[in-house]
PDB file of C-alpha atoms in Angstrom:
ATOM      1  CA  UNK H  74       2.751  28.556  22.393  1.00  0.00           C
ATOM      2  CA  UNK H  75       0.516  31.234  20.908  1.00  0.00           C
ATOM      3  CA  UNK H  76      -1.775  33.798  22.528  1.00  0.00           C
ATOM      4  CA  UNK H  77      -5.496  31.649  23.030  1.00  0.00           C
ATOM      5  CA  UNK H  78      -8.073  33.069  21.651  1.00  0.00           C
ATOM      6  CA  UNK H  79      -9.848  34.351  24.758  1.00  0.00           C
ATOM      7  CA  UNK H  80      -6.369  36.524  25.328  1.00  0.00           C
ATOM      8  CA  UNK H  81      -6.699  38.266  21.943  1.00  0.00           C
ATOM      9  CA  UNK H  82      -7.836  42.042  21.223  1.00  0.00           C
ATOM     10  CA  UNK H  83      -9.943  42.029  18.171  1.00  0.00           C
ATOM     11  CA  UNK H  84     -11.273  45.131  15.909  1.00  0.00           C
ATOM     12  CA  UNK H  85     -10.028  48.488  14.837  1.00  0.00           C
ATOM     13  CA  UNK H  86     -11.832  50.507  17.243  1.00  0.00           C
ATOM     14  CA  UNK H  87     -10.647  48.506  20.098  1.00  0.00           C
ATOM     15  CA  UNK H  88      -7.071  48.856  19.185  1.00  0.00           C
ATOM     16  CA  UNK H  89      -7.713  52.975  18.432  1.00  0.00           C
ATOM     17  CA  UNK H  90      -9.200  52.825  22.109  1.00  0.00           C
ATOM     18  CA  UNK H  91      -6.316  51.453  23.740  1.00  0.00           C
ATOM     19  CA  UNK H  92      -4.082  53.823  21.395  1.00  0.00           C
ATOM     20  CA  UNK H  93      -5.328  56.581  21.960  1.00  0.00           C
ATOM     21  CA  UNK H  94      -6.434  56.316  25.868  1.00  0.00           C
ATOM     22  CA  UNK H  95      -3.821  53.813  27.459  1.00  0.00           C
ATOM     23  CA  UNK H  96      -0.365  54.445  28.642  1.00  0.00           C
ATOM     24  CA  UNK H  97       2.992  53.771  26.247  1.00  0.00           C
ATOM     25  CA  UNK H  98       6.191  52.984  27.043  1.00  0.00           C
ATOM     26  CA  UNK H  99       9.006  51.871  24.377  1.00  0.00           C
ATOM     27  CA  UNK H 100      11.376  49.638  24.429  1.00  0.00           C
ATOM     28  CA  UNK H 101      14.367  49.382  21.525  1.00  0.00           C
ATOM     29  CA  UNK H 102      12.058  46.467  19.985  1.00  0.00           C
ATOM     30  CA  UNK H 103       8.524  47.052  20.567  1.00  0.00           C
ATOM     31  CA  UNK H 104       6.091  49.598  22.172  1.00  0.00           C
ATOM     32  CA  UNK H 105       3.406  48.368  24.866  1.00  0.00           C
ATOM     33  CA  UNK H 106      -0.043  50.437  25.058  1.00  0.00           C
ATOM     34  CA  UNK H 107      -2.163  49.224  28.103  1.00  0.00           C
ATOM     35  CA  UNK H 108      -5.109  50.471  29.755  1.00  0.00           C
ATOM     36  CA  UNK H 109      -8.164  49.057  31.364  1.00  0.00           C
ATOM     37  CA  UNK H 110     -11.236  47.065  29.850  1.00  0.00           C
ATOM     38  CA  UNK H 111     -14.081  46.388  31.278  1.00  0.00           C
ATOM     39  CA  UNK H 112     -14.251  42.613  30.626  1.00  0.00           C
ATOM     40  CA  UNK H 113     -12.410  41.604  33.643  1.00  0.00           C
ATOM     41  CA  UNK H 114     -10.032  39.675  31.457  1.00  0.00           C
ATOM     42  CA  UNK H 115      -6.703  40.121  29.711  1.00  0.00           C
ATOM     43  CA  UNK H 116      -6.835  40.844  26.132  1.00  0.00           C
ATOM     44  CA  UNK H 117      -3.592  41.630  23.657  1.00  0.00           C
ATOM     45  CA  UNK H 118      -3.265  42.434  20.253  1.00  0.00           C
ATOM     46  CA  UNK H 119       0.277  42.911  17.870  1.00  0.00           C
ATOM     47  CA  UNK H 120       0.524  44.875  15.220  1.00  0.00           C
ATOM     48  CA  UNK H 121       3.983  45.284  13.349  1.00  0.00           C
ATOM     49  CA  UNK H 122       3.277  48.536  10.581  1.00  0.00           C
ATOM     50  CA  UNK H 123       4.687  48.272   7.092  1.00  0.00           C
ATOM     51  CA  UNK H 124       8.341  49.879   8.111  1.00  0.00           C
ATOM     52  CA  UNK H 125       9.491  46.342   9.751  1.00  0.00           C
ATOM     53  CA  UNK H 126       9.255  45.232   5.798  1.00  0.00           C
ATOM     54  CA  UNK H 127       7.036  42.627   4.100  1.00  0.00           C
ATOM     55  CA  UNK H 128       4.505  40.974   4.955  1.00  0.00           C
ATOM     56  CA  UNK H 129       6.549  37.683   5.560  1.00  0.00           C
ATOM     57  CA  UNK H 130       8.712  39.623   8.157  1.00  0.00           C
ATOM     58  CA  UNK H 131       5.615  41.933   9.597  1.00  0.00           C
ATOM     59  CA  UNK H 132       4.309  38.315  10.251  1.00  0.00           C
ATOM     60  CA  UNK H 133       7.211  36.822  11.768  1.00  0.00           C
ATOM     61  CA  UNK H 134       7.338  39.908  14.400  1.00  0.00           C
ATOM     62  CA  UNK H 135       4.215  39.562  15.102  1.00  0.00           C
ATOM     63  CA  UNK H 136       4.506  35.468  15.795  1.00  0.00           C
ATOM     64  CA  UNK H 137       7.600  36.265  18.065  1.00  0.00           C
ATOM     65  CA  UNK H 138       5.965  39.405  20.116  1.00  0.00           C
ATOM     66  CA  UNK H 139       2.878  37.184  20.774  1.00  0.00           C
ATOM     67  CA  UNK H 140       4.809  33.852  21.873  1.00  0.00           C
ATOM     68  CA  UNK H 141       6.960  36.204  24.469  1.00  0.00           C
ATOM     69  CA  UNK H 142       3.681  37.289  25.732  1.00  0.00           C
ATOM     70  CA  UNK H 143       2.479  34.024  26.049  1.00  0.00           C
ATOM     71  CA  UNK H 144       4.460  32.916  29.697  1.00  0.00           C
ATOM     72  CA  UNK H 145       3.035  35.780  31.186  1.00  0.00           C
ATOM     73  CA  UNK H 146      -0.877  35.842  30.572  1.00  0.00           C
ATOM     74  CA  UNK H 147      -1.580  34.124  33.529  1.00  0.00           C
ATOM     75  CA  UNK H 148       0.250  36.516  35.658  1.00  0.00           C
ATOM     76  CA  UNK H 149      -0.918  39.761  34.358  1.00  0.00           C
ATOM     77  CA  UNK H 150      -3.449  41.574  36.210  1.00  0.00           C
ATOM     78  CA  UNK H 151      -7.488  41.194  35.006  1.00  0.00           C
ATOM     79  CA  UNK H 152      -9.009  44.017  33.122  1.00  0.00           C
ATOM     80  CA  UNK H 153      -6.359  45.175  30.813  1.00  0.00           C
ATOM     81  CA  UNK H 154      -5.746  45.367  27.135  1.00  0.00           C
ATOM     82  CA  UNK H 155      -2.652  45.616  25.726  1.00  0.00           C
ATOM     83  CA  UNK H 156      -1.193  46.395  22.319  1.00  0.00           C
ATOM     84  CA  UNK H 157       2.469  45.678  21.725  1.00  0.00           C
ATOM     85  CA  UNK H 158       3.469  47.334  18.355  1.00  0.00           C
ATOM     86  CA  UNK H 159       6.500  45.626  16.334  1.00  0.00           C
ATOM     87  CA  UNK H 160       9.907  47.872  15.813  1.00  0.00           C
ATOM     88  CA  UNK H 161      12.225  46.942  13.679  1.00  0.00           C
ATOM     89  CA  UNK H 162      14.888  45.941  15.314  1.00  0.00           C
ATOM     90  CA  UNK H 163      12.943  43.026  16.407  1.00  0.00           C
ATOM     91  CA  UNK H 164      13.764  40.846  13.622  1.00  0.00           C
ATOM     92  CA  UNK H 165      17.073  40.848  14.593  1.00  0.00           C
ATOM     93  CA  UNK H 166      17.181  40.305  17.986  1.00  0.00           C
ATOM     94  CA  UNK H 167      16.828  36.884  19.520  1.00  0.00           C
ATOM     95  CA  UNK H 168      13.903  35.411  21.401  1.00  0.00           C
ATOM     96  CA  UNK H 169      15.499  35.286  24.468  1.00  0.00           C
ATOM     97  CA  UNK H 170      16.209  39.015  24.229  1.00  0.00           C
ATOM     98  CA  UNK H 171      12.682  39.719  23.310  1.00  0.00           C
ATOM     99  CA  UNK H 172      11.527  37.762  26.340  1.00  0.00           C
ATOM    100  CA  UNK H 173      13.869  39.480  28.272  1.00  0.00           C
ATOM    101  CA  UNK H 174      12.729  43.225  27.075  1.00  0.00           C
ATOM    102  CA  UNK H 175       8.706  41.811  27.690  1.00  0.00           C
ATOM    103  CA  UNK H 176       9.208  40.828  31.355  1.00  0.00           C
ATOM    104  CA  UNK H 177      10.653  43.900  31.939  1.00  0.00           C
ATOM    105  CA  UNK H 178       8.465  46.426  30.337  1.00  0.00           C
ATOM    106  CA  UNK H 179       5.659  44.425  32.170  1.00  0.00           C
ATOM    107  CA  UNK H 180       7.136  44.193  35.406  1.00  0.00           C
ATOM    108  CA  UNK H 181       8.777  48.237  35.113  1.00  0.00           C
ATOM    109  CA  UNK H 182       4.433  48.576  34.253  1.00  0.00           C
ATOM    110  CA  UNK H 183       3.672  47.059  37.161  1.00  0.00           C
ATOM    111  CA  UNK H 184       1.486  44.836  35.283  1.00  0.00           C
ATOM    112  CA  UNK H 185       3.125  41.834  36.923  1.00  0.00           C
ATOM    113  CA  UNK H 186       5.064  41.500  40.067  1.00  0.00           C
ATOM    114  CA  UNK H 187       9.025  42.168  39.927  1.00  0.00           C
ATOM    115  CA  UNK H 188       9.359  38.688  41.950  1.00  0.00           C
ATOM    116  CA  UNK H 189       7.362  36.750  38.764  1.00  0.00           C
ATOM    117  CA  UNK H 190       9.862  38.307  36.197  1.00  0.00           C
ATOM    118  CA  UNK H 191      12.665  37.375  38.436  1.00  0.00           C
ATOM    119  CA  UNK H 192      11.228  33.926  38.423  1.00  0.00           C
ATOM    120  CA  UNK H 193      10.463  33.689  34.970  1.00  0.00           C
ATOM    121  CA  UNK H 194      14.346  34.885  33.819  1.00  0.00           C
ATOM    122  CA  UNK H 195      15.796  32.088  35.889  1.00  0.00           C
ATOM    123  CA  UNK H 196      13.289  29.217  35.014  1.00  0.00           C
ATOM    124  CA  UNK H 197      14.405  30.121  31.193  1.00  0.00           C
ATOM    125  CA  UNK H 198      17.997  30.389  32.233  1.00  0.00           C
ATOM    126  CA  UNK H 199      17.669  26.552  33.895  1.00  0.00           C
ATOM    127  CA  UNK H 200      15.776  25.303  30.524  1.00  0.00           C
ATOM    128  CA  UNK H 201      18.651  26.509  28.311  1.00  0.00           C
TER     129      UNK H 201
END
């Protein structure tokens, strides 16, 4: 359910890398940074900054942005780090909702195909 280990972005100066040189785009409940890597694998990190609240609900965003990632790993194209940084308005939303937002943002990114996140929506709508 959680982002393995070889999918993770590690260390402060990669995250200021992909910060400052990658492309943004914001959604209502998170922000995704992505650019390329040169490890010919995807890596992603999560941060949620101290304005979502404590640290039990930075923690909780932070759970929930990395197990929406999770389905599409796999499908994302090789050589890119992403960051997806944790709004607010996360914590109230549902996970479905935040699933929802993910495919999108990655598919609008072209970072997946718009056929996988079509896919993906109606696999989720048949386990429900």
């Amino acid at each position: 359910m959680f982002v393995n280990r070889k999918f993770r972005l590690r260390g402060s100066t990669n995250f200021k890398r992909v910060r400052q040189q990658g492309i943004a785009t914001a959604h209502p409940l998170f922000v995704l940074i992505y650019t390329q890597n040169s490890t010919g694998r995807v890596r992603v990190g999560v941060a949620a900054g101290r304005s979502i609240g404590n640290a039990v609900q930075r923690n909780r965003a932070k759970r929930r942005l990395r197990a929406s990632i999770q389905p599409f790993l796999e499908r994302i194209q090789n050589g890119v780090d992403l960051v997806i940084l944790a709004r607010k308005p996360l914590l109230q939303a549902s996970f479905a909702q935040i699933t929802k937002a993910m495919a999108k943002i990655l598919a609008d990114q072209q970072l997946i195909s718009e056929r996988t996140y079509e896919t993906q929506t109606a696999s989720q709508r048949d386990s429900a």
